[in-house]
Coordinates of C-alpha atoms in Angstrom, one line a residue:
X68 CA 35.6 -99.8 -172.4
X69 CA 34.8 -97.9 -169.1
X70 CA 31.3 -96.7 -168.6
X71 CA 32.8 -93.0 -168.0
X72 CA 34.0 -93.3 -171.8
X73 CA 30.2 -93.3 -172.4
X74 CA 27.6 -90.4 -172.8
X75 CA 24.4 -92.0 -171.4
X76 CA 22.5 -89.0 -171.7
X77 CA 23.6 -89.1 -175.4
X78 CA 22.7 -92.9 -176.0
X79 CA 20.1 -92.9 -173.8
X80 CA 18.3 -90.1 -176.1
X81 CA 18.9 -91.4 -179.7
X82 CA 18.0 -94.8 -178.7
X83 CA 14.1 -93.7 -177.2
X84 CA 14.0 -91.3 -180.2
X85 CA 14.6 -94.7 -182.6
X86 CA 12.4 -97.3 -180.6
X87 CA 10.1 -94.4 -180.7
X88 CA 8.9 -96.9 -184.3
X89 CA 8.7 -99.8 -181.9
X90 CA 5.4 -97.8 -179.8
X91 CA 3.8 -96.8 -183.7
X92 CA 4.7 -100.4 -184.1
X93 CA 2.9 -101.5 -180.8
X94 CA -0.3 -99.1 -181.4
X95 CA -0.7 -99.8 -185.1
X96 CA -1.0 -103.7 -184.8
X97 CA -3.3 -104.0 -182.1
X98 CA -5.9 -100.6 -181.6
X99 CA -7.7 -102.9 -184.9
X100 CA -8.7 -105.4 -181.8
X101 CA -10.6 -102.8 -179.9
X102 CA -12.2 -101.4 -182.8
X103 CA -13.0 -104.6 -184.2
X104 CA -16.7 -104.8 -183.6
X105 CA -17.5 -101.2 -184.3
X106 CA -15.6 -101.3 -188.0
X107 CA -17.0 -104.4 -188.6
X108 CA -20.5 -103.2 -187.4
X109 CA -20.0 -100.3 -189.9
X110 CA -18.9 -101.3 -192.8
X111 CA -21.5 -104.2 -192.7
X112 CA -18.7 -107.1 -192.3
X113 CA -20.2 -110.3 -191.7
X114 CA -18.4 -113.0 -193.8
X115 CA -15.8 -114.5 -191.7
X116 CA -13.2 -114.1 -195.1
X117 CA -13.6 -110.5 -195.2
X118 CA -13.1 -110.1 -191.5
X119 CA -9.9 -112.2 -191.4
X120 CA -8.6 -110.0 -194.5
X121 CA -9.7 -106.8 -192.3
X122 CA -7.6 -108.4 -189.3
X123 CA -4.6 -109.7 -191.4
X124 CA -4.4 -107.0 -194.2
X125 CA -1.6 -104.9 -192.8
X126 CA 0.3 -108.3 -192.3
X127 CA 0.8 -107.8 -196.5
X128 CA 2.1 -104.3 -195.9
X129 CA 4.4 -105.8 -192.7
X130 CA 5.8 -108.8 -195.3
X131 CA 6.7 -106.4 -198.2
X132 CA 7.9 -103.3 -195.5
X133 CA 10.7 -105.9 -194.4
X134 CA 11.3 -107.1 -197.7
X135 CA 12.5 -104.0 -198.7
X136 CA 13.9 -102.8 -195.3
X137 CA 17.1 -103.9 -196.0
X138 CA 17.5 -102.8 -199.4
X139 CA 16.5 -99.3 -198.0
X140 CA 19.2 -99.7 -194.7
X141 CA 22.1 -100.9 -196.8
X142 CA 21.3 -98.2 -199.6
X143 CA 20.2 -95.2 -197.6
X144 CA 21.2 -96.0 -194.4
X145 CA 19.1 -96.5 -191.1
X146 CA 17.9 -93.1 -190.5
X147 CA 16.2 -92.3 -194.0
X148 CA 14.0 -95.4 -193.8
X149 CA 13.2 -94.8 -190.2
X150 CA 12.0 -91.8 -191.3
X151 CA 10.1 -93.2 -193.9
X152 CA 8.1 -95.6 -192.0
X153 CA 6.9 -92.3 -189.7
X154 CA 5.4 -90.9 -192.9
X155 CA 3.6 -93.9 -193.6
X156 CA 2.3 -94.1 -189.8
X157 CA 0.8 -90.6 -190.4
X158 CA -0.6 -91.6 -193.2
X159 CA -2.3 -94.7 -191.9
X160 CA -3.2 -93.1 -188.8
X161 CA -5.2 -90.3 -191.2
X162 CA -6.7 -93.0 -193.7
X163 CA -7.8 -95.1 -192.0
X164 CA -9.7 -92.5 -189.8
X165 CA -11.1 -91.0 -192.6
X166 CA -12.0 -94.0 -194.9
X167 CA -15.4 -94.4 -196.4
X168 CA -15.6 -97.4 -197.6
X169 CA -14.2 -100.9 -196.6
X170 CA -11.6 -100.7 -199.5
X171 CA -10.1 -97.6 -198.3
X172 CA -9.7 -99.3 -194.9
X173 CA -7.7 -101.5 -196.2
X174 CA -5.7 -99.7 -198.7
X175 CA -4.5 -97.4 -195.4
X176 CA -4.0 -100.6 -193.1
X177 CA -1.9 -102.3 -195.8
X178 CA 0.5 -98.5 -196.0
X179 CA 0.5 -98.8 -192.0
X180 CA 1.7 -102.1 -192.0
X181 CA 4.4 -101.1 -194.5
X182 CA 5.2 -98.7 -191.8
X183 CA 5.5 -101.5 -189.3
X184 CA 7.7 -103.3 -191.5
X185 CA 10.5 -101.2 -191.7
X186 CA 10.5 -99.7 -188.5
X187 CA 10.1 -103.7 -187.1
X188 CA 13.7 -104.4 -188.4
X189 CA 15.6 -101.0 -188.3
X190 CA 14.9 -99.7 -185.1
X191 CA 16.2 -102.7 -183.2
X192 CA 19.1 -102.8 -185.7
X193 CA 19.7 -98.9 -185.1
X194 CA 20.0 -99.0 -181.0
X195 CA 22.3 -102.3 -181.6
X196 CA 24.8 -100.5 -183.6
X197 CA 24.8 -97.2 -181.1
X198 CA 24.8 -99.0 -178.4
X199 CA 27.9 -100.0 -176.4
X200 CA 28.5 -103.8 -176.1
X201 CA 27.9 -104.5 -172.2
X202 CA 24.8 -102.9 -172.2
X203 CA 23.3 -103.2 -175.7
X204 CA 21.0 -105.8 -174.8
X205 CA 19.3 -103.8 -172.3
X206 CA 19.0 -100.9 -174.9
X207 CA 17.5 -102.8 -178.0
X208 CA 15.0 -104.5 -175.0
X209 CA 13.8 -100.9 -175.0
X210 CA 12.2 -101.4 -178.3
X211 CA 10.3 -103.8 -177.3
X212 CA 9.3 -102.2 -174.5
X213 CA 8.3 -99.0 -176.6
X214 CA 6.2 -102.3 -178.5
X215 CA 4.5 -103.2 -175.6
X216 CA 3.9 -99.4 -174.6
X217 CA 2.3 -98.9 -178.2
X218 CA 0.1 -102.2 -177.2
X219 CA -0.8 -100.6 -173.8
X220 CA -1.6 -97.4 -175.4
X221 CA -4.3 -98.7 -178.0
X222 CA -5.9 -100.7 -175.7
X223 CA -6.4 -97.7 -173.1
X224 CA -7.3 -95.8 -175.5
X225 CA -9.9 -98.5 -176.9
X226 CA -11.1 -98.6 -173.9
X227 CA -11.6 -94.8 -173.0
X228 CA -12.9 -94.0 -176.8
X229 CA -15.8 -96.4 -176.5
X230 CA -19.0 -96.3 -175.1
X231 CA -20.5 -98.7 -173.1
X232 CA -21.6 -101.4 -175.4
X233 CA -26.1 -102.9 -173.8
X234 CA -25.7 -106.5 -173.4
X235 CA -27.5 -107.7 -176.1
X236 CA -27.0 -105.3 -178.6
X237 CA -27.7 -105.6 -182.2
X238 CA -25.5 -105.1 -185.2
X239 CA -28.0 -102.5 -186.0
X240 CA -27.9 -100.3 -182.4
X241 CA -24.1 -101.0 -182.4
X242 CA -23.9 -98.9 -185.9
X243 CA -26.1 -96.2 -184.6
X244 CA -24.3 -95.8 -182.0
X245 CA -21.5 -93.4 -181.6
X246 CA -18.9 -96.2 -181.3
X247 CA -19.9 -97.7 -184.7
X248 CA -20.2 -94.0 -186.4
X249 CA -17.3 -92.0 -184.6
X250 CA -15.5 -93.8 -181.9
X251 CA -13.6 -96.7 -184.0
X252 CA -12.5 -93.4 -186.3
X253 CA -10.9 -91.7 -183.2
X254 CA -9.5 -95.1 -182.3
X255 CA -7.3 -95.1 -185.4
X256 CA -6.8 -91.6 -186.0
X257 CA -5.0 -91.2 -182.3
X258 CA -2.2 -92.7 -183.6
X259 CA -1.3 -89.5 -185.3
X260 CA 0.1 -87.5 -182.7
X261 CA 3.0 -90.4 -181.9
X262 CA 3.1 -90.9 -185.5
X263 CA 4.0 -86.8 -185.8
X264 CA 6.6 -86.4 -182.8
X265 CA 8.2 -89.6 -183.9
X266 CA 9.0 -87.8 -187.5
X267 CA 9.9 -84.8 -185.9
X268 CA 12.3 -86.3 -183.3
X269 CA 14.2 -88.2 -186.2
X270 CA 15.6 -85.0 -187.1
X271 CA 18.2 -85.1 -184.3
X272 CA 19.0 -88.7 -184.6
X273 CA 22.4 -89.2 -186.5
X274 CA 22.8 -91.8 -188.7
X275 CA 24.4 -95.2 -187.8
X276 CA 28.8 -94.9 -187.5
X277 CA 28.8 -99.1 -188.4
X278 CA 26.5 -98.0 -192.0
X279 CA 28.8 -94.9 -192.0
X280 CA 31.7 -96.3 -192.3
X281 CA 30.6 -99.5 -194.5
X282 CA 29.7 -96.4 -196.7
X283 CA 32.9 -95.0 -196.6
X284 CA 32.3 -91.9 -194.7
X285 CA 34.4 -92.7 -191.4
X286 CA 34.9 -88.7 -190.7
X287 CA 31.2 -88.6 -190.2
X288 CA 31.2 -92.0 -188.3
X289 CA 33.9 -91.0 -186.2
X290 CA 32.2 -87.7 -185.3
X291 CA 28.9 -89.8 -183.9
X292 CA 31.0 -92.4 -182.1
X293 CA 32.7 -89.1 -180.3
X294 CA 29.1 -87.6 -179.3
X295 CA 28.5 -91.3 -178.1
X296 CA 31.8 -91.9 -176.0
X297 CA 35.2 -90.5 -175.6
X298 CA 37.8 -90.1 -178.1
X299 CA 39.7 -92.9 -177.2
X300 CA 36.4 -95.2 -177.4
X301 CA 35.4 -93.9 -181.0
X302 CA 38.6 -94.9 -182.4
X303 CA 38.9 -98.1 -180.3
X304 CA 35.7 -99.1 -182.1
X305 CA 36.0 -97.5 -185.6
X306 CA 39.2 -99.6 -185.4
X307 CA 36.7 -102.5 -184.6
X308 CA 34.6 -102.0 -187.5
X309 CA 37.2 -101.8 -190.0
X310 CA 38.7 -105.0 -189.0
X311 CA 35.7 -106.9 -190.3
X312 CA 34.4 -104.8 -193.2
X313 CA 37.9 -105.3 -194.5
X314 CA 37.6 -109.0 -194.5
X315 CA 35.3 -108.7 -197.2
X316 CA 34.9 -105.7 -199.9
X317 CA 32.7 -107.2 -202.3
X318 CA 28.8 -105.8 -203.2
X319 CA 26.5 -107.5 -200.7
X320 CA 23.3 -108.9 -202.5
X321 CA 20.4 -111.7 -201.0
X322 CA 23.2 -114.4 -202.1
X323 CA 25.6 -113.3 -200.1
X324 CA 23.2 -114.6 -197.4
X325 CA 23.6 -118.0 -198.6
X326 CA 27.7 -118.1 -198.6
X327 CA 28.6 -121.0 -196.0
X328 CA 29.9 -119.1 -193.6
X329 CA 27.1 -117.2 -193.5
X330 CA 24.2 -119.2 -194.4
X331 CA 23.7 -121.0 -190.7
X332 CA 23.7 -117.5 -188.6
X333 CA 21.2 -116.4 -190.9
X334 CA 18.7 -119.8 -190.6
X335 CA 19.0 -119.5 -186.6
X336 CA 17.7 -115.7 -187.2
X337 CA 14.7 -117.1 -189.2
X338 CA 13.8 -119.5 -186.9
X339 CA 14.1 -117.6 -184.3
X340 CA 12.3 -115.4 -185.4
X341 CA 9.2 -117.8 -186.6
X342 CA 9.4 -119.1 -183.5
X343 CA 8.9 -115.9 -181.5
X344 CA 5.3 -115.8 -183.4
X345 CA 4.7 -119.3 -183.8
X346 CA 4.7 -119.6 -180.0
X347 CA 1.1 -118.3 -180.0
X348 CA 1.2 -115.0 -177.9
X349 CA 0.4 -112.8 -180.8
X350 CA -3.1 -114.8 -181.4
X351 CA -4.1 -113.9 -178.0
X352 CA -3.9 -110.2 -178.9
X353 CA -5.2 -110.4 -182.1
X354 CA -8.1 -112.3 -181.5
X355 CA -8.5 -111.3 -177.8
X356 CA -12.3 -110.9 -178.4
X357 CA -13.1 -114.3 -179.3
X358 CA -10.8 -116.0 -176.6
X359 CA -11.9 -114.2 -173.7
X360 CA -15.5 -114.7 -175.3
X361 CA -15.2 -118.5 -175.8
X362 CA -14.1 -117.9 -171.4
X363 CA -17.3 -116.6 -170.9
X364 CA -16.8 -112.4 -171.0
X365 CA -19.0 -110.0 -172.7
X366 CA -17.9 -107.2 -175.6
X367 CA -17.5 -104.4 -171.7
X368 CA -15.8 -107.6 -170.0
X369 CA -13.5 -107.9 -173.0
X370 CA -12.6 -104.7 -173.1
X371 CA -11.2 -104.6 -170.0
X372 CA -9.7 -108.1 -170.3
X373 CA -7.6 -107.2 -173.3
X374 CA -6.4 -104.3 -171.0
X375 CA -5.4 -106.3 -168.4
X376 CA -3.3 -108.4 -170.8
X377 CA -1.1 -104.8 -171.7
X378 CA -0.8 -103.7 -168.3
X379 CA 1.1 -107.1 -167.3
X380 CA 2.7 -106.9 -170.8
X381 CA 4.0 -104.3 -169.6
X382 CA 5.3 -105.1 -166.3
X383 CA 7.1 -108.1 -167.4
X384 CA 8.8 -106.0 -170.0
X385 CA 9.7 -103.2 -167.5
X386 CA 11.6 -106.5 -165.5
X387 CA 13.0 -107.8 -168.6
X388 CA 15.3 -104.7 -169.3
X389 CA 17.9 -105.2 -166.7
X390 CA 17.5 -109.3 -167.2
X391 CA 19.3 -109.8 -171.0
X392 CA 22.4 -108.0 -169.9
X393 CA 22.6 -110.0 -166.5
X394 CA 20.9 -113.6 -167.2
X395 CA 21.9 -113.5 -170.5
X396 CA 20.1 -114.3 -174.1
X397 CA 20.4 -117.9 -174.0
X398 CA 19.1 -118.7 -170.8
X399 CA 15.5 -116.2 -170.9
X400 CA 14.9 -117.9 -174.3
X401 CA 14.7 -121.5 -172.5
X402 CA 13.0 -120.3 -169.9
X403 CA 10.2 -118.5 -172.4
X404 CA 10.1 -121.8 -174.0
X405 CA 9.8 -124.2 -171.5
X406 CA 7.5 -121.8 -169.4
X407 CA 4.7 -121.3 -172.6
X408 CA 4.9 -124.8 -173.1
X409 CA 3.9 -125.7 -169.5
X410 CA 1.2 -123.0 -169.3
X411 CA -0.6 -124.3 -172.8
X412 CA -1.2 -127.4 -171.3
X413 CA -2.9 -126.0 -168.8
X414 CA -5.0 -123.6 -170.9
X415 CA -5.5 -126.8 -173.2
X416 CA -6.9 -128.6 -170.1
X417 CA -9.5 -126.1 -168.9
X418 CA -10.9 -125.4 -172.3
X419 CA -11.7 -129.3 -172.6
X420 CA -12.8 -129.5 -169.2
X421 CA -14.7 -126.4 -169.8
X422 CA -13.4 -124.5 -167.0
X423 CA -13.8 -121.2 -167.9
X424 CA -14.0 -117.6 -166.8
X425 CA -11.2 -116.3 -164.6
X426 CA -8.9 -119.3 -164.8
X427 CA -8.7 -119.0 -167.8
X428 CA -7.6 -115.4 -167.9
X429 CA -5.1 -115.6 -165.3
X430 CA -3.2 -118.6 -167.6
X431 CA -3.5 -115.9 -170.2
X432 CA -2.0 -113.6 -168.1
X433 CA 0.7 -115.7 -167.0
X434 CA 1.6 -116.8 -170.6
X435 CA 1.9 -113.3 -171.1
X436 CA 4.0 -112.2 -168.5
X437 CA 6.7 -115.2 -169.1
X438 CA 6.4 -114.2 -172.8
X439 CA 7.4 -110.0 -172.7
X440 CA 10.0 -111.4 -169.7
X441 CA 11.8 -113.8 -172.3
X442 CA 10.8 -114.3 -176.3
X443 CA 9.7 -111.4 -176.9
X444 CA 12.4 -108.9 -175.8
X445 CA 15.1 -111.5 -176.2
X446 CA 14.4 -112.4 -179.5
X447 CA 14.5 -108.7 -180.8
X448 CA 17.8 -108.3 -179.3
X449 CA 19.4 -111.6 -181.1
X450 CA 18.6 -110.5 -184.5
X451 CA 19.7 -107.1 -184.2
X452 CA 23.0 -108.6 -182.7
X453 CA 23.7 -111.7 -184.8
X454 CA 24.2 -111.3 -188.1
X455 CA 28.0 -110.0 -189.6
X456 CA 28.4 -106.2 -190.1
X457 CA 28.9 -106.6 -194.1
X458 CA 25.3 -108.1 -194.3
X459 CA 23.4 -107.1 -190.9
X460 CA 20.7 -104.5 -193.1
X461 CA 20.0 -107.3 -195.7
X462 CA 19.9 -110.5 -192.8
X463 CA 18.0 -108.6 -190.9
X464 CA 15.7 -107.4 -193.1
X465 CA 15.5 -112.0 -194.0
X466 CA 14.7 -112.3 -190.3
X467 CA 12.0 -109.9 -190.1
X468 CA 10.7 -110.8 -193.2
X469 CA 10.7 -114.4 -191.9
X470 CA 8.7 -113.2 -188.7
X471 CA 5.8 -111.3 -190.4
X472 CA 5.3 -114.2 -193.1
X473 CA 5.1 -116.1 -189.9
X474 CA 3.0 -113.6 -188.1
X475 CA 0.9 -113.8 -190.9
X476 CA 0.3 -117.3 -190.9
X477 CA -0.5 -117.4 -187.1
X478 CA -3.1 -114.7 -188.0
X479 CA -4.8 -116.2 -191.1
X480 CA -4.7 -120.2 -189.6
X481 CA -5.8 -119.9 -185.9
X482 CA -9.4 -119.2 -186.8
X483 CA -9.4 -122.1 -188.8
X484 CA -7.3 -124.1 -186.1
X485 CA -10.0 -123.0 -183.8
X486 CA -13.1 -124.4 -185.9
X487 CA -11.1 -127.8 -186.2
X488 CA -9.4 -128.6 -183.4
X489 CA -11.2 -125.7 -181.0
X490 CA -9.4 -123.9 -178.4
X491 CA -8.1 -126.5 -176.4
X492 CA -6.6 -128.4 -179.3
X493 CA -5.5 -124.8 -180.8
X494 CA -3.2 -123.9 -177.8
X495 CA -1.9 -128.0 -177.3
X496 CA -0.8 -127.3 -180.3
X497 CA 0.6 -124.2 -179.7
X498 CA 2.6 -126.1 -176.5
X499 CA 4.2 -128.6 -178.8
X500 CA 5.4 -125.8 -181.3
X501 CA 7.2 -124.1 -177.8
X502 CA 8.7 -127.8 -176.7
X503 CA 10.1 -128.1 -179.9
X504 CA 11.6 -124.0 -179.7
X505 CA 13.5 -125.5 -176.6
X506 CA 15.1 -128.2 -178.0
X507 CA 16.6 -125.8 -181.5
X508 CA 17.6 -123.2 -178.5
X509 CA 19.0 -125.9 -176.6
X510 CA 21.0 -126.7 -179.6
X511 CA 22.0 -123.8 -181.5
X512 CA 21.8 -120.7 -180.0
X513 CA 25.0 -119.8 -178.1
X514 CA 25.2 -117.0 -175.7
X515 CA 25.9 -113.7 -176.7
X516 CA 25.6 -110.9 -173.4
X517 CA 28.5 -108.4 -173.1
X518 CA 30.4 -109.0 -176.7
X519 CA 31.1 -106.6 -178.9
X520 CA 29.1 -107.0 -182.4
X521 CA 32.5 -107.1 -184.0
X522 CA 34.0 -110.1 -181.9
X523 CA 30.4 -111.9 -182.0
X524 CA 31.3 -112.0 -185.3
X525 CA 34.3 -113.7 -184.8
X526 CA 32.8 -116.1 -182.3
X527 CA 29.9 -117.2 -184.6
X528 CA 32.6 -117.7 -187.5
X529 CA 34.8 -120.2 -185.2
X530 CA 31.6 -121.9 -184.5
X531 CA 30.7 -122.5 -187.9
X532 CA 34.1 -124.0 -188.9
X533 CA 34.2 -126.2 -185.8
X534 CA 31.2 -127.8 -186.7
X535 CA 32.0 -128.0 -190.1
X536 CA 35.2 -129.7 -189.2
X537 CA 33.4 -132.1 -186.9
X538 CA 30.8 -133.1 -189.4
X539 CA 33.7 -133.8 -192.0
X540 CA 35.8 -136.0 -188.9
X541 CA 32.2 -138.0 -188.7
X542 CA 32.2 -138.5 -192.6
X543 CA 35.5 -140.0 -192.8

């Protein structure tokens, strides 16, 4: 289909609007990491348990949000739930805020995360089913590049909200202070003004013509598809989607996942997607503090440390865009790999060398700039593109599911990873988890830049029979 079939404008509008949940996304997960030591300071946290549980508690609300995201896609559609999860971000942003006692914290990080859960696997899966095929990689990259501006923004604003911290200072002076009264509570409650535009904006978002039509309402689907393109182009892919919901008719549940034909797209979602976090990137945003600590920088130091880590985040991002569509999947998520893997060992060496200080952030910085160019953008895009139209809301909603139980995990293990094998061990570790996500890349993954979801389909389906045919050839 020609590009002057296409609105831009149009697709360019709906698709901001939708990873507008990727920035909430972005700012909800990591403004806790600025605020850490003022909360913590406040609410008189000092067992390590009930910090960890402070850290990871909105991980529950993630796990259970993509649980039931796609139940809530395949039942109500994409846009409902997306507008959903905005509520719940205005909600979170309030509560938390507000909270006067530990439990209340928690109870409003837990409906934030919740938030993050759905919008996690329904934005991405929203801009890939608006978006035309040659350039949808690009466009569901701009969800995670909405994530990385929701990063940027907490840590900003972190940094602006807080006061300069005396060297020194006591867990007493730090909740005097303004910080440990007020400034953590501004921290959090910023998030409400994204949190409110994004609900309001979802109002002129239509709903998704693939879900349209696997509801049966193709009038409606046609009439997005011609606000997206040209006539010709909406029935060219109406046509499209048709084709393979007629293949199969029947009520999708979880066990249609596990139907044969199915099954093996869906595993190389949930690894991918356990690998994306299991690669180790996220622990150097959650626990920022206590790595660039362990280098040798103070609580001010810190501060701006963790902002230098968004600002690259960023950049790398920015470059990414343009690189899915042109490199190709496939070949960024090898790089990522073999890249992290190459720059752990390094990290590993200075921390038992003890070389610390600014080597050690700039291999931080470089891990993080190979990461947002390759697994992190890439890995979005592959999930939202993967999976067969009949099932995408429920696989999807598998794969996400998979990466916040894995997110999780990451979260809940690397302080004790830390106290056994200490940093150096920690992020060796870390480089043989990447060297191994090369080698299932290397293996499975095929390309998938500039194919239509429908004929993807197709593509994936051949694959699975010719490999099912070769492993019975080997048998006899």
């Amino acid at each position: 289909m020609q590009n002057s079939a296409l609105k831009m404008g149009y697709i360019w509008t709906i698709c901001l609007v939708a990873a507008c949940g990727g920035l909430l996304f972005g700012y909800d997960w990591v403004v806790i990491g600025g605020a850490k030591p003022f909360y913590e300071a406040y609410f008189g946290i000092t067992d390590p348990a009930v910090s960890g549980w402070a850290m990871s508690s909105a991980l529950v609300g993630c796990i259970f949000g993509a649980l039931v995201s796609g139940w809530c896609a395949d039942k109500f559609g994409r846009r409902l739930p997306l507008i959903a999860s905005a509520i719940l971000f205005c909600a979170s942003a309030w509560g938390t805020a507000m909270a006067s006692n530990f439990d209340m914290f928690v109870v409003y990080r837990i409906v934030g995360g919740i938030g993050i859960g759905l919008a996690s696997a329904l934005s991405p899966l929203y801009i890939a089913e608006v978006s035309p095929a040659e350039k949808r990689g690009r466009f569901v990259a701009i969800n995670q590049l909405t994530i990385v501006i929701g990063v940027l923004a907490a840590q900003l604003i972190n940094l602006l909200i807080a006061e300069p911290v005396a060297a020194g200072a006591t867990q007493q002076a730090i909740v005097e202070s303004w910080n440990g009264q007020t400034g953590w509570r501004w921290m959090f409650g910023a998030e409400l003004v994204p949190a409110l535009a994004f609900l309001v904006l979802l109002f002129i978002v239509p709903e998704s013509p693939r879900w349209l039509m696997k509801a049966g309402k193709e009038a409606r689907a046609r009439q997005t598809l011609e606000r997206i393109g040209s006539p010709a182009y909406a029935t060219q892919t109406l046509n499209d989607i048709a084709h393979t919901l007629a293949k199969d008719a029947h009520r999708v549940s979880f066990s249609t996942l596990l139907q044969p034909q199915i099954r093996p797209v869906v595993i190389m979602g949930m690894v991918l997607a356990v690998f994306q976090q299991w690669c180790g990137i996220n622990v150097i945003f959650n626990y920022a503090q206590e790595i660039f600590a362990s280098a040798g920088f103070d609580i001010n130091g810190t501060l701006k440390s963790i902002v230098a880590t968004g600002i690259i985040n960023l950049i790398f991002t920015l470059c990414a865009l343009p690189l899915v569509d042109k490199i190709g999947r496939r070949k960024l998520m090898l790089f990522g790999a073999s890249g992290l893997t190459f720059i752990y060992v390094l990290i590993a060496g200075a921390y038992a060398l003890g070389i610390m200080g600014w080597p050690v952030l700039i291999l931080v910085l470089a891990a993080i700039a190979i990461y947002a160019l390759t697994l992190a953008p890439v890995t979005w895009v592959l999930l939202a593109e993967i999976f067969p139209n009949r099932v995408r809301g429920l696989a999807m909603s598998l794969g996400t599911l998979a990466l916040w139980i894995a997110c999780f995990l990451l979260t809940y293990t690397f302080p004790l990873l830390n106290a056994s094998l200490g940093a150096s061990g920690s992020f060796f570790l870390y480089g043989v988890i990447c060297a191994l996500g090369w080698i299932y890349i290397q293996r499975n993954v095929p390309e998938t830049k500039g194919v239509t979801l429908e004929a993807l389909e197709e593509q994936l389906a051949v694959r699975h029979q010719t490999s099912v045919s070769a492993k019975e050839r080997n048998a006899h």
